[in-house]
Coordinates of N, CA and C in Angstrom, one line a residue:
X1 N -4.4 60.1 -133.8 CA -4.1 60.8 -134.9 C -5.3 61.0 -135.8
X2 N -5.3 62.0 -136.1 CA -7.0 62.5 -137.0 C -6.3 62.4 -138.7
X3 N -7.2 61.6 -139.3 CA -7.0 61.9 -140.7 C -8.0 63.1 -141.1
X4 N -7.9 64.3 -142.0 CA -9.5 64.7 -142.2 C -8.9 65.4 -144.1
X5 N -9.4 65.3 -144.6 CA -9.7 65.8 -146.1 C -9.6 67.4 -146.1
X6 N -8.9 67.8 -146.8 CA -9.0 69.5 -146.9 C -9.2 69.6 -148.3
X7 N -9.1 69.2 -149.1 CA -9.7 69.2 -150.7 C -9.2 67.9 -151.3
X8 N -9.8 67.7 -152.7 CA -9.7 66.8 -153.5 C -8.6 66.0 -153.3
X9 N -7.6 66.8 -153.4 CA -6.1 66.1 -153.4 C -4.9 66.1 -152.9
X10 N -5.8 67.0 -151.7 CA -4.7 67.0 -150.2 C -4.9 66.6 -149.2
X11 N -4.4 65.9 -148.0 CA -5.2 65.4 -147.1 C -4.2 65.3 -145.8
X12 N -4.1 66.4 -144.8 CA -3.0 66.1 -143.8 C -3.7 65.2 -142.5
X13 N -1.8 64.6 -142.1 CA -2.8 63.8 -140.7 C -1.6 65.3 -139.5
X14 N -2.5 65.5 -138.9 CA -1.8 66.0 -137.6 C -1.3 65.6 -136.2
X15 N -0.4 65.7 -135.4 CA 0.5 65.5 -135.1 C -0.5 65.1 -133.4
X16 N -0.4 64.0 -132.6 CA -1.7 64.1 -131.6 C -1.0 64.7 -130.6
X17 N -2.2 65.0 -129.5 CA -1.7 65.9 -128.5 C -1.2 65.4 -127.5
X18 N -1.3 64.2 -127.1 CA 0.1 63.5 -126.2 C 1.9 63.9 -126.7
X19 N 1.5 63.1 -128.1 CA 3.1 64.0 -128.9 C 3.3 65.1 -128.4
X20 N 2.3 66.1 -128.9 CA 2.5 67.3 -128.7 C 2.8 68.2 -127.3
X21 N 2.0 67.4 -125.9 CA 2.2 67.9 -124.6 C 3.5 67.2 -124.0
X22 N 4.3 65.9 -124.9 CA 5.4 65.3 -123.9 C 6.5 66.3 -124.6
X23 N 6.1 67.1 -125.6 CA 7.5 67.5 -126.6 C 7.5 68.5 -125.5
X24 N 6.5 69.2 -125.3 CA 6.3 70.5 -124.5 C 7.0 70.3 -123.0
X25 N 6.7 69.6 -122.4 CA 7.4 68.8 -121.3 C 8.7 69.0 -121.2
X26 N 9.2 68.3 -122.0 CA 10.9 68.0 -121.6 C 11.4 68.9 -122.7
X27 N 10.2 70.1 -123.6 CA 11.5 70.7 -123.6 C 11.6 72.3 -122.5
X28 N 10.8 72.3 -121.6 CA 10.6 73.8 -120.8 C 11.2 72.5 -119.9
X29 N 11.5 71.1 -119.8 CA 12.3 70.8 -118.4 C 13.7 71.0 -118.6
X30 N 13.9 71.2 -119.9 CA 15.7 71.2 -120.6 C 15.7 72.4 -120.3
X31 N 15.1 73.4 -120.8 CA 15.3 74.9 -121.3 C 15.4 75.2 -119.6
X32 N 14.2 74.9 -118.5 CA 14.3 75.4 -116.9 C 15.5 74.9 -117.0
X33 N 16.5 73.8 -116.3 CA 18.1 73.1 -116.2 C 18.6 74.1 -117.0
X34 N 19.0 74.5 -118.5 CA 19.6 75.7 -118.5 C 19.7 76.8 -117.9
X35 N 18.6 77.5 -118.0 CA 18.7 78.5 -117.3 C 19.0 78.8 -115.9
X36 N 18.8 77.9 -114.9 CA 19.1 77.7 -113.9 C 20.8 77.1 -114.0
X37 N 21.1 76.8 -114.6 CA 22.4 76.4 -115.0 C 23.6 77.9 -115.6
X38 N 22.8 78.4 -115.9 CA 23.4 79.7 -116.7 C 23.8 81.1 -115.8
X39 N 23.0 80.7 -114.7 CA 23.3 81.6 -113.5 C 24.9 81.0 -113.4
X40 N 25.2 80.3 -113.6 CA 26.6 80.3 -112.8 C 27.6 79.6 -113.8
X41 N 27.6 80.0 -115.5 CA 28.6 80.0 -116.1 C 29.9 80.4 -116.3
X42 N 30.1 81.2 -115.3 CA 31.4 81.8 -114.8 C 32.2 80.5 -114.1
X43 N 31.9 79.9 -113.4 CA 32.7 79.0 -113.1 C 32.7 77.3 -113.9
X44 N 31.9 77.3 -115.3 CA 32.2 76.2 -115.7 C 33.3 76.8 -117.0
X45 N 33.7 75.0 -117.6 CA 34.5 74.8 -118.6 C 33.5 75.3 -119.8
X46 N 34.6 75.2 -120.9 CA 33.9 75.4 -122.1 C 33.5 74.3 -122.3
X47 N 33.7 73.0 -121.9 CA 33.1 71.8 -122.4 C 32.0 71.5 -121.7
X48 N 31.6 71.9 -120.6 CA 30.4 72.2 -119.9 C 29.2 72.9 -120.6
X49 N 29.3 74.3 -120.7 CA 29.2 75.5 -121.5 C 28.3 74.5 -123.1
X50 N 29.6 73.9 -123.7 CA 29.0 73.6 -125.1 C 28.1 72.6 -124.9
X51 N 28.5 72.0 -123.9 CA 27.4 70.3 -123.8 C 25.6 70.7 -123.3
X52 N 25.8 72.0 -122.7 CA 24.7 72.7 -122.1 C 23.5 73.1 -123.3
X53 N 24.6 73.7 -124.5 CA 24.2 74.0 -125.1 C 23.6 73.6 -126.4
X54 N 24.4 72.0 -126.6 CA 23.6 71.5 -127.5 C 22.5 70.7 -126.8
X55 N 22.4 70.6 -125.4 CA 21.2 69.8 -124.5 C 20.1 70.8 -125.1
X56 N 20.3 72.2 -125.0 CA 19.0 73.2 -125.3 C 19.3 73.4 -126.6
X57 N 19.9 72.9 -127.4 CA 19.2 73.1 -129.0 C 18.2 71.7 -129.2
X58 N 18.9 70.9 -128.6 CA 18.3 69.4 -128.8 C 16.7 69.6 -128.9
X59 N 16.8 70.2 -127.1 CA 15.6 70.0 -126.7 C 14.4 71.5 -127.3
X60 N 15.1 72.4 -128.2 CA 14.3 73.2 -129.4 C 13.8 72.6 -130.3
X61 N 15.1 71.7 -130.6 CA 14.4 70.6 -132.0 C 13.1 69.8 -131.5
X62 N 13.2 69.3 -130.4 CA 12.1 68.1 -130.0 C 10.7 69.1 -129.9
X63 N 10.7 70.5 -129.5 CA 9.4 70.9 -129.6 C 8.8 71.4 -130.4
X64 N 9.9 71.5 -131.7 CA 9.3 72.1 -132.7 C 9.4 71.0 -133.8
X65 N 9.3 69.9 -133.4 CA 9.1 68.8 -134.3 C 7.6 68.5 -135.0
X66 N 8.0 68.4 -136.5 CA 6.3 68.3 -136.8 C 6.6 67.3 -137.8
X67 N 6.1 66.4 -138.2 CA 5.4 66.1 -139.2 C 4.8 65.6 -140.1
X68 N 4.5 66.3 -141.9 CA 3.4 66.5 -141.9 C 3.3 65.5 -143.4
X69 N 2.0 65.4 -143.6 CA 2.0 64.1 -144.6 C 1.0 64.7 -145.3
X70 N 1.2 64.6 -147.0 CA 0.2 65.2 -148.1 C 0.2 63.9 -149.0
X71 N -1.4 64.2 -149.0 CA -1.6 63.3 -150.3 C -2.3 64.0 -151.2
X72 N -1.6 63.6 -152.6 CA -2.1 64.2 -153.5 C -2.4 63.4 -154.6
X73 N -3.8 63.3 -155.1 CA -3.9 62.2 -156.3 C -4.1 62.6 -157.5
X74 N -3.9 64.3 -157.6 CA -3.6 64.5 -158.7 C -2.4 63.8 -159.4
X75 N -1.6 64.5 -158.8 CA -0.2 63.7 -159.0 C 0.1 62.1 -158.8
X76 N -0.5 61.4 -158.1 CA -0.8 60.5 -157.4 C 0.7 60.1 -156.1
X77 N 1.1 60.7 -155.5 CA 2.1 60.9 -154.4 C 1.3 61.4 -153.0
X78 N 2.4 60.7 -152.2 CA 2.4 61.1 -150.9 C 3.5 61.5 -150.4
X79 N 3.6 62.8 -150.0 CA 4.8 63.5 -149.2 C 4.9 63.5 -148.2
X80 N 5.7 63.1 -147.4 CA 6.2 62.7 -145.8 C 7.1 63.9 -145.7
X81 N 6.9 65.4 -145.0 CA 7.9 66.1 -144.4 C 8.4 66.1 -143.1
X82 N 9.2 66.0 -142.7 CA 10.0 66.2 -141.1 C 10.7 67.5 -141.0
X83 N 10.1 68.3 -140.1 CA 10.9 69.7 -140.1 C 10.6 69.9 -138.5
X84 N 11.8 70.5 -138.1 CA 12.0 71.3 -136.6 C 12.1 72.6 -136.4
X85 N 13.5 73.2 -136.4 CA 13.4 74.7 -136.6 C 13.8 75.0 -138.3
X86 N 14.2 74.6 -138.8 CA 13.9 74.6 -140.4 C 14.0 72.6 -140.7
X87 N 13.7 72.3 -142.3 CA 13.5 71.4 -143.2 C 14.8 69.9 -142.7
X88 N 14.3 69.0 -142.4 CA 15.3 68.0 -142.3 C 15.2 67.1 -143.5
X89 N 13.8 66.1 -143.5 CA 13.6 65.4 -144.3 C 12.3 65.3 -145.3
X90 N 12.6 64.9 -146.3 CA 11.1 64.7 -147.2 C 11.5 63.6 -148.2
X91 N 10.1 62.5 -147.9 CA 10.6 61.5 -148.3 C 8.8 61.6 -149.2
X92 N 8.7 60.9 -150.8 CA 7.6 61.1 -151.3 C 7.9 59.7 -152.1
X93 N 6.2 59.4 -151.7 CA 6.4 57.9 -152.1 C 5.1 58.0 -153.3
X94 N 5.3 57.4 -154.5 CA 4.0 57.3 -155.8 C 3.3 56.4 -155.2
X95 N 2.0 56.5 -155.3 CA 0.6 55.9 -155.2 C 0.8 54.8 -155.7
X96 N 0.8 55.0 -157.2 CA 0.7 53.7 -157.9 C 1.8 52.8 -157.9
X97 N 3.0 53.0 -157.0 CA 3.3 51.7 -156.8 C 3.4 51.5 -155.5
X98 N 2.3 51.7 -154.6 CA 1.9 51.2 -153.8 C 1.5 49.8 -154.0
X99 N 1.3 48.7 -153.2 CA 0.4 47.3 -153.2 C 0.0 47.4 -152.4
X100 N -0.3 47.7 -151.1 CA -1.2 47.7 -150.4 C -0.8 48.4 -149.0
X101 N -1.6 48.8 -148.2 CA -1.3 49.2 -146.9 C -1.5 48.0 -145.8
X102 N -0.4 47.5 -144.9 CA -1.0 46.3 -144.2 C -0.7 47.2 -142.6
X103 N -1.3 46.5 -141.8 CA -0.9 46.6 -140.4 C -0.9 45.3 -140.0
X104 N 0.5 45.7 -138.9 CA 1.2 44.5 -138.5 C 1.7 44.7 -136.5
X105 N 1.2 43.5 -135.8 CA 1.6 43.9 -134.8 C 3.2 44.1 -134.3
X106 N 3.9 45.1 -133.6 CA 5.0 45.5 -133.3 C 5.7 44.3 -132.5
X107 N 6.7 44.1 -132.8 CA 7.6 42.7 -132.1 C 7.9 43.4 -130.5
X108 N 8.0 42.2 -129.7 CA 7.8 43.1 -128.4 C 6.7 43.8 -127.6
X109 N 6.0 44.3 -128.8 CA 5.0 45.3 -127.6 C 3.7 44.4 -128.1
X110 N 2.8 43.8 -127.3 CA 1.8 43.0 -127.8 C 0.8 44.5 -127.7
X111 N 0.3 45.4 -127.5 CA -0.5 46.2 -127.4 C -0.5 47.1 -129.2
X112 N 1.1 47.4 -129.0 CA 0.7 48.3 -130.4 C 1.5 47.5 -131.8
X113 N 0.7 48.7 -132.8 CA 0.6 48.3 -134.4 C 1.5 49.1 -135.5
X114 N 1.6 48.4 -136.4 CA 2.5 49.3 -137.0 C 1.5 49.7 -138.1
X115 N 1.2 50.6 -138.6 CA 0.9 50.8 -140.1 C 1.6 51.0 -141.3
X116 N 2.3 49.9 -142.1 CA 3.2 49.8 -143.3 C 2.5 50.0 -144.7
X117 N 3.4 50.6 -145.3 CA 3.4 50.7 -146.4 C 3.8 49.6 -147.9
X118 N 3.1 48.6 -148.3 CA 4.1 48.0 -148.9 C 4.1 48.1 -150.2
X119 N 5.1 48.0 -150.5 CA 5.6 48.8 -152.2 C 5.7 47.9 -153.2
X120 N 5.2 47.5 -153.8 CA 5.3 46.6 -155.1 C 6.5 46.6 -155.6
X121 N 7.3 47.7 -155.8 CA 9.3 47.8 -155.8 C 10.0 47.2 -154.9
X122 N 9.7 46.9 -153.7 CA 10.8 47.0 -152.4 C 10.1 45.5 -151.9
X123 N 11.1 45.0 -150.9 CA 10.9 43.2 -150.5 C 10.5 44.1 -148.8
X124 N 11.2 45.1 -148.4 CA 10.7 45.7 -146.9 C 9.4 46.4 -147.0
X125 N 8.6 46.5 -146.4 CA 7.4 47.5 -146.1 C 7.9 48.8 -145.8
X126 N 7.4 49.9 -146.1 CA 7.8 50.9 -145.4 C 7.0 51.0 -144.6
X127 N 7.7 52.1 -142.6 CA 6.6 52.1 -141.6 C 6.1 53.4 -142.1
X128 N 4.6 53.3 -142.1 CA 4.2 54.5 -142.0 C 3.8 55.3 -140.7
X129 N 3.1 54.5 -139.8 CA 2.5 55.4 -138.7 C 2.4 54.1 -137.5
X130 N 2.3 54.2 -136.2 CA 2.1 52.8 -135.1 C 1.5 53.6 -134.4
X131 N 0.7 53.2 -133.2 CA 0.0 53.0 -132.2 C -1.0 52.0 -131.8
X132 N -2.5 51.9 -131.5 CA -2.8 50.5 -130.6 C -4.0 50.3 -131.8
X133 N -4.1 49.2 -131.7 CA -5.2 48.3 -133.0 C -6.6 49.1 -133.7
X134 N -7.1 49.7 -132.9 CA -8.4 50.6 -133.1 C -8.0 51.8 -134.0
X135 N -6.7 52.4 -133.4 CA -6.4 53.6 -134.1 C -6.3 53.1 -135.3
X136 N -4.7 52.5 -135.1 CA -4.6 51.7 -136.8 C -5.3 51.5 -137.9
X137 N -6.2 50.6 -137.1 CA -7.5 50.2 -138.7 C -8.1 51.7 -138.9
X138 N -8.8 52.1 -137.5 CA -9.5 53.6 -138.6 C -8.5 54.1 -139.3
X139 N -7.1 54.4 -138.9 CA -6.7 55.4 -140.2 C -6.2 54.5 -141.3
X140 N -5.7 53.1 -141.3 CA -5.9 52.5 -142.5 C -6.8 52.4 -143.5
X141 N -8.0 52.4 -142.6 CA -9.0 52.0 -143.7 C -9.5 53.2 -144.8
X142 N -9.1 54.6 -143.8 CA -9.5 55.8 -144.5 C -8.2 56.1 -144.7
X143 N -7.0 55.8 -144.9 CA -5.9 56.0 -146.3 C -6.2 55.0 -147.2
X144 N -6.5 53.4 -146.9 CA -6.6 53.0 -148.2 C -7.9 53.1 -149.1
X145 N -8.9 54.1 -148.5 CA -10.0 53.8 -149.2 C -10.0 55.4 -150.2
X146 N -9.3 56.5 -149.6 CA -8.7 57.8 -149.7 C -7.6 57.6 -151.1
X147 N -6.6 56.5 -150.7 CA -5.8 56.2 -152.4 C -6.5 54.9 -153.1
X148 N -7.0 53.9 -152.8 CA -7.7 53.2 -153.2 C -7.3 52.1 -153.6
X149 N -6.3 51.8 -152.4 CA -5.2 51.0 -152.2 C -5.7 49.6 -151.0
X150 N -5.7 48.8 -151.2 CA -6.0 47.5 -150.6 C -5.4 47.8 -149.3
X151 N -6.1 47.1 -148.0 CA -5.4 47.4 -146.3 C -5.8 45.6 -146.3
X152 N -4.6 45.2 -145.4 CA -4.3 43.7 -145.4 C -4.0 44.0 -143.8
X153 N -4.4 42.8 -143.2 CA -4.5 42.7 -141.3 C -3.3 41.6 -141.2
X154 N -2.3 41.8 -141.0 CA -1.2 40.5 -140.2 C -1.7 39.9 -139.4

């Protein structure tokens, strides 16, 4: 995942290209099984038919899955959006009551990390981002030094 600065008070992380080549994957392997399925909708049910058909919207949503994270310190927020073929979720968390950013290793998987958010309001962390220990700390250390927010190692 690349953090990089686009001005003062915005700053997106983008989406990596493993994400981005497995979304691509399974969804031209969904969309091929349709199509090759569609040749011969004359002889299915409608419950065939519909089940087909939310398989290939499913697998539109997964390739057009993005997203995208702003920080802004004017305002002092960070906006988390999730959008597919239009707007699902946006979730915006204030800076200042942040306490710190910690990474913590994932239960079960001894290789990867979580990167939490933990909130001076809330007794849970929020997750923010996971993958393997090296990634983690660089982008922790360049969000918390970016909000200027303390990073804590579990």
């Amino acid at each position: 995942m690349h953090f990089k600065q686009l001005s003062p008070t915005i700053a997106i992380m983008a989406k990596t290209r493993a994400q981005t080549i497995g979304r691509w994957i399974f969804a031209s392997l969904v969309a091929s099984l349709t199509l090759f399925n569609a040749l011969g909708f004359e002889h299915w049910s409608y419950a065939e038919v519909i089940i087909w058909s939310f398989i290939a919207l499913l697998s539109w949503h997964l390739l057009f899955a993005r997203r995208r994270i702003q920080f802004d310190l004017k305002q002092q927020l960070i906006t988390i959006n999730v959008s597919s073929l239009y707007p699902l979720t946006q979730q915006v968390i204030p800076i200042n009551h942040i306490a710190a950013f910690q990474i913590r290793q994932r239960l079960g998987q001894p290789h990867r990390y979580d990167l939490l958010i933990v909130m001076d309001t809330q007794i849970e962390p929020l997750r923010f981002q996971y993958g393997d220990l090296p990634q983690m700390k660089k982008l922790g250390q360049e969000i918390s030094q970016f909000c200027a927010v303390p990073l804590l190692f579990d």
